[in-house]
Short mmCIF file of C-alpha atoms in Angstrom, two decimals:
data_model
loop_
_atom_site.label_atom_id
_atom_site.label_comp_id
_atom_site.label_asym_id
_atom_site.label_seq_id
_atom_site.Cartn_x
_atom_site.Cartn_y
_atom_site.Cartn_z
CA UNK I 1226 54.22 209.63 -13.08
CA UNK I 1227 53.33 208.89 -16.75
CA UNK I 1228 56.89 208.64 -17.49
CA UNK I 1229 57.13 205.60 -15.13
CA UNK I 1230 53.81 204.19 -16.28
CA UNK I 1231 55.08 204.19 -19.85
CA UNK I 1232 58.36 202.55 -18.76
CA UNK I 1233 56.40 199.74 -17.15
CA UNK I 1234 54.12 199.14 -19.94
CA UNK I 1235 56.91 199.18 -22.45
CA UNK I 1236 59.00 197.04 -20.04
CA UNK I 1237 56.12 194.32 -19.80
CA UNK I 1238 55.77 194.20 -23.71
CA UNK I 1239 59.46 194.03 -24.12
CA UNK I 1240 59.74 191.00 -22.00
CA UNK I 1241 57.86 189.17 -24.54
CA UNK I 1242 61.18 187.60 -25.80
CA UNK I 1243 60.61 186.72 -29.31
CA UNK I 1244 63.92 184.68 -29.69
CA UNK I 1245 62.90 182.55 -26.71
CA UNK I 1246 59.36 181.92 -28.04
CA UNK I 1247 60.58 181.15 -31.60
CA UNK I 1248 63.36 179.05 -30.12
CA UNK I 1249 60.83 176.97 -28.06
CA UNK I 1250 58.73 176.69 -31.36
CA UNK I 1251 61.67 175.19 -32.99
CA UNK I 1252 62.51 173.08 -29.73
CA UNK I 1253 65.63 174.93 -29.18
CA UNK I 1254 66.73 176.94 -26.17
CA UNK I 1255 68.88 179.71 -28.12
CA UNK I 1256 70.11 180.47 -24.42
CA UNK I 1257 72.08 177.14 -24.95
CA UNK I 1258 73.33 177.64 -28.40
CA UNK I 1259 75.40 179.75 -30.63
CA UNK I 1260 76.22 183.11 -28.75
CA UNK I 1261 73.55 182.47 -26.08
CA UNK I 1262 72.01 185.76 -26.97
CA UNK I 1263 68.15 186.11 -27.36
CA UNK I 1264 68.40 188.24 -30.47
CA UNK I 1265 67.81 188.12 -34.26
CA UNK I 1266 71.49 187.22 -35.02
CA UNK I 1267 71.65 184.25 -33.00
CA UNK I 1268 68.35 183.15 -34.16
CA UNK I 1269 69.39 183.44 -37.80
CA UNK I 1270 72.58 181.57 -37.32
CA UNK I 1271 71.24 178.83 -35.27
CA UNK I 1272 67.78 178.43 -36.59
CA UNK I 1273 67.86 179.73 -40.02
CA UNK I 1274 66.24 182.75 -42.07
CA UNK I 1275 62.74 182.02 -41.18
CA UNK I 1276 63.43 181.95 -37.77
CA UNK I 1277 65.56 185.01 -37.87
CA UNK I 1278 62.96 187.03 -39.49
CA UNK I 1279 60.36 186.09 -37.17
CA UNK I 1280 62.46 187.25 -34.47
CA UNK I 1281 63.56 190.47 -36.11
CA UNK I 1282 59.93 191.35 -36.99
CA UNK I 1283 58.70 190.45 -33.40
CA UNK I 1284 61.38 192.53 -31.79
CA UNK I 1285 60.68 195.69 -33.79
CA UNK I 1286 56.86 195.55 -33.32
CA UNK I 1287 57.29 195.21 -29.44
CA UNK I 1288 58.66 198.72 -29.53
CA UNK I 1289 56.11 200.12 -31.98
CA UNK I 1290 53.26 198.64 -30.08
CA UNK I 1291 54.70 199.96 -26.93
CA UNK I 1292 54.93 203.51 -28.60
CA UNK I 1293 51.52 203.38 -30.05
CA UNK I 1294 49.78 202.32 -26.70
CA UNK I 1295 51.57 204.84 -24.63
CA UNK I 1296 50.96 207.62 -27.08
CA UNK I 1297 47.35 206.66 -27.29
CA UNK I 1298 47.06 206.60 -23.50
CA UNK I 1299 48.61 210.03 -22.70
CA UNK I 1300 48.31 211.61 -25.98
CA UNK I 1301 52.01 212.68 -26.35
CA UNK I 1302 54.67 211.43 -28.56
CA UNK I 1303 57.04 211.64 -25.42
CA UNK I 1304 54.89 209.00 -23.94
CA UNK I 1305 55.39 206.98 -26.72
CA UNK I 1306 59.03 207.34 -26.68
CA UNK I 1307 58.99 206.27 -23.05
CA UNK I 1308 57.06 203.31 -23.97
CA UNK I 1309 59.71 202.30 -26.58
CA UNK I 1310 62.56 202.88 -24.00
CA UNK I 1311 60.75 200.43 -21.74
CA UNK I 1312 60.31 197.98 -24.49
CA UNK I 1313 64.11 198.02 -24.97
CA UNK I 1314 64.88 197.53 -21.25
CA UNK I 1315 62.50 194.65 -21.02
CA UNK I 1316 63.87 192.95 -24.14
CA UNK I 1317 67.53 193.35 -22.68
CA UNK I 1318 66.55 192.47 -19.26
CA UNK I 1319 63.44 190.12 -18.98
CA UNK I 1320 62.87 189.44 -15.14
CA UNK I 1321 61.71 185.93 -15.89
CA UNK I 1322 64.90 184.93 -17.75
CA UNK I 1323 67.20 186.19 -14.96
CA UNK I 1324 67.59 189.54 -16.73
CA UNK I 1325 69.34 188.00 -19.55
CA UNK I 1326 67.75 188.78 -22.98
CA UNK I 1327 68.99 190.44 -26.32
CA UNK I 1328 71.00 193.62 -27.17
CA UNK I 1329 68.11 195.65 -28.17
CA UNK I 1330 69.00 196.64 -31.67
CA UNK I 1331 65.69 195.40 -33.32
CA UNK I 1332 63.88 196.98 -30.82
CA UNK I 1333 65.59 200.21 -31.22
CA UNK I 1334 64.97 200.06 -34.80
CA UNK I 1335 61.22 199.90 -34.04
CA UNK I 1336 61.55 202.71 -31.58
CA UNK I 1337 63.31 204.81 -34.53
CA UNK I 1338 60.56 203.79 -37.01
CA UNK I 1339 57.79 204.71 -34.59
CA UNK I 1340 59.45 208.09 -33.66
CA UNK I 1341 60.20 208.64 -37.41
CA UNK I 1342 56.64 208.03 -38.73
CA UNK I 1343 55.21 210.14 -35.72
CA UNK I 1344 57.48 213.17 -35.75
CA UNK I 1345 60.10 213.36 -38.69
CA UNK I 1346 60.77 210.63 -41.04
CA UNK I 1347 64.19 211.96 -41.61
CA UNK I 1348 65.24 210.49 -38.56
CA UNK I 1349 65.36 206.98 -39.88
CA UNK I 1350 67.15 207.54 -43.15
CA UNK I 1351 70.69 208.01 -41.95
CA UNK I 1352 70.26 205.23 -39.36
CA UNK I 1353 69.11 202.82 -41.69
CA UNK I 1354 71.70 203.75 -44.47
CA UNK I 1355 74.57 203.88 -42.07
CA UNK I 1356 73.58 200.75 -39.82
CA UNK I 1357 72.43 198.31 -42.57
CA UNK I 1358 74.93 199.74 -45.04
CA UNK I 1359 78.13 199.03 -42.86
CA UNK I 1360 76.58 195.67 -41.57
CA UNK I 1361 76.61 194.67 -45.37
CA UNK I 1362 79.79 196.24 -46.43
CA UNK I 1363 81.95 194.99 -43.50
CA UNK I 1364 79.83 191.69 -42.88
CA UNK I 1365 80.03 192.43 -39.15
CA UNK I 1366 76.55 192.61 -37.84
CA UNK I 1367 77.93 194.33 -34.63
CA UNK I 1368 79.48 197.01 -36.45
CA UNK I 1369 76.20 197.97 -38.09
CA UNK I 1370 74.32 197.72 -34.99
CA UNK I 1371 76.74 200.02 -33.15
CA UNK I 1372 76.82 202.62 -35.97
CA UNK I 1373 72.89 202.45 -36.04
CA UNK I 1374 73.10 203.11 -32.15
CA UNK I 1375 75.42 206.06 -32.44
CA UNK I 1376 73.55 207.51 -35.24
CA UNK I 1377 70.30 207.69 -33.62
CA UNK I 1378 70.98 210.47 -30.94
CA UNK I 1379 73.19 212.42 -33.49
CA UNK I 1380 70.11 212.34 -35.89
CA UNK I 1381 67.74 213.50 -33.13
CA UNK I 1382 70.05 216.45 -32.18
CA UNK I 1383 70.55 217.40 -35.67
CA UNK I 1384 66.89 217.45 -36.22
CA UNK I 1385 66.08 219.37 -33.35
CA UNK I 1386 64.08 216.82 -31.28
CA UNK I 1387 62.92 218.01 -27.87
CA UNK I 1388 65.80 217.66 -25.42
CA UNK I 1389 64.07 215.09 -23.23
CA UNK I 1390 63.68 212.88 -26.36
CA UNK I 1391 67.24 213.35 -27.07
CA UNK I 1392 68.38 212.25 -23.61
CA UNK I 1393 66.20 209.05 -24.12
CA UNK I 1394 68.01 208.21 -27.34
CA UNK I 1395 71.40 208.96 -25.84
CA UNK I 1396 70.27 206.23 -22.90
CA UNK I 1397 69.26 203.70 -25.43
CA UNK I 1398 72.38 204.16 -27.61
CA UNK I 1399 74.65 203.89 -24.57
CA UNK I 1400 72.66 200.78 -23.38
CA UNK I 1401 73.33 199.11 -26.81
CA UNK I 1402 77.02 199.87 -26.79
CA UNK I 1403 77.15 198.26 -23.15
CA UNK I 1404 75.28 195.25 -24.27
CA UNK I 1405 77.71 194.86 -27.30
CA UNK I 1406 80.87 195.13 -25.05
CA UNK I 1407 81.99 191.54 -25.81
CA UNK I 1408 81.55 192.27 -29.43
CA UNK I 1409 83.67 195.68 -29.26
CA UNK I 1410 86.26 193.55 -27.63
CA UNK I 1411 86.17 190.73 -30.11
CA UNK I 1412 86.37 193.50 -33.00
CA UNK I 1413 89.47 195.08 -31.47
CA UNK I 1414 90.91 191.47 -31.14
CA UNK I 1415 90.05 190.52 -34.71
CA UNK I 1416 87.97 187.43 -33.56
CA UNK I 1417 84.46 188.84 -34.12
CA UNK I 1418 82.29 186.43 -36.32
CA UNK I 1419 81.40 187.70 -39.75
CA UNK I 1420 77.80 187.44 -41.14
CA UNK I 1421 77.41 184.08 -43.26
CA UNK I 1422 80.72 182.63 -41.71
CA UNK I 1423 80.82 179.41 -39.94
CA UNK I 1424 80.98 179.67 -35.92
#
């Protein structure tokens, strides 16, 4: 039962769509501009660095807050992880925006950070190095995002995280790949936009 409760708590927190809120402050509906995605990259491209940073930090904090609240209520890291997974689901599929949200990478970063600081800091190291490193090296945000998502369950497995937590990292990683299916197709076709390039 606690699993469902934590997912629901996390989902409600994740549904606070940071990009949508920031866009409204800038008097722009990001769903109607750029890629139409409610995430950091689109906010950065359409609204600039300040807005992009606000969205990035806000999305990370959604997952961290969900983790902390659920762990505090039920007294276990597993409950916290379920809260973070719920936050990813809420971010990706907010009910009040017709289930069209972001792609979940920043929220996954928050989930990874919460797990790392609560259980094993080594979890965050390869993800950060590979994800951010490849994004800067290739200038494809999607490449860094996908490699970050792929590295999370691998790191959790190598560090011996409990099996149920491992399954949850596999789930959010698979969801990230599903949400990036359009980017994957563009990468294969050579039409994906590089970071810093004009649309």
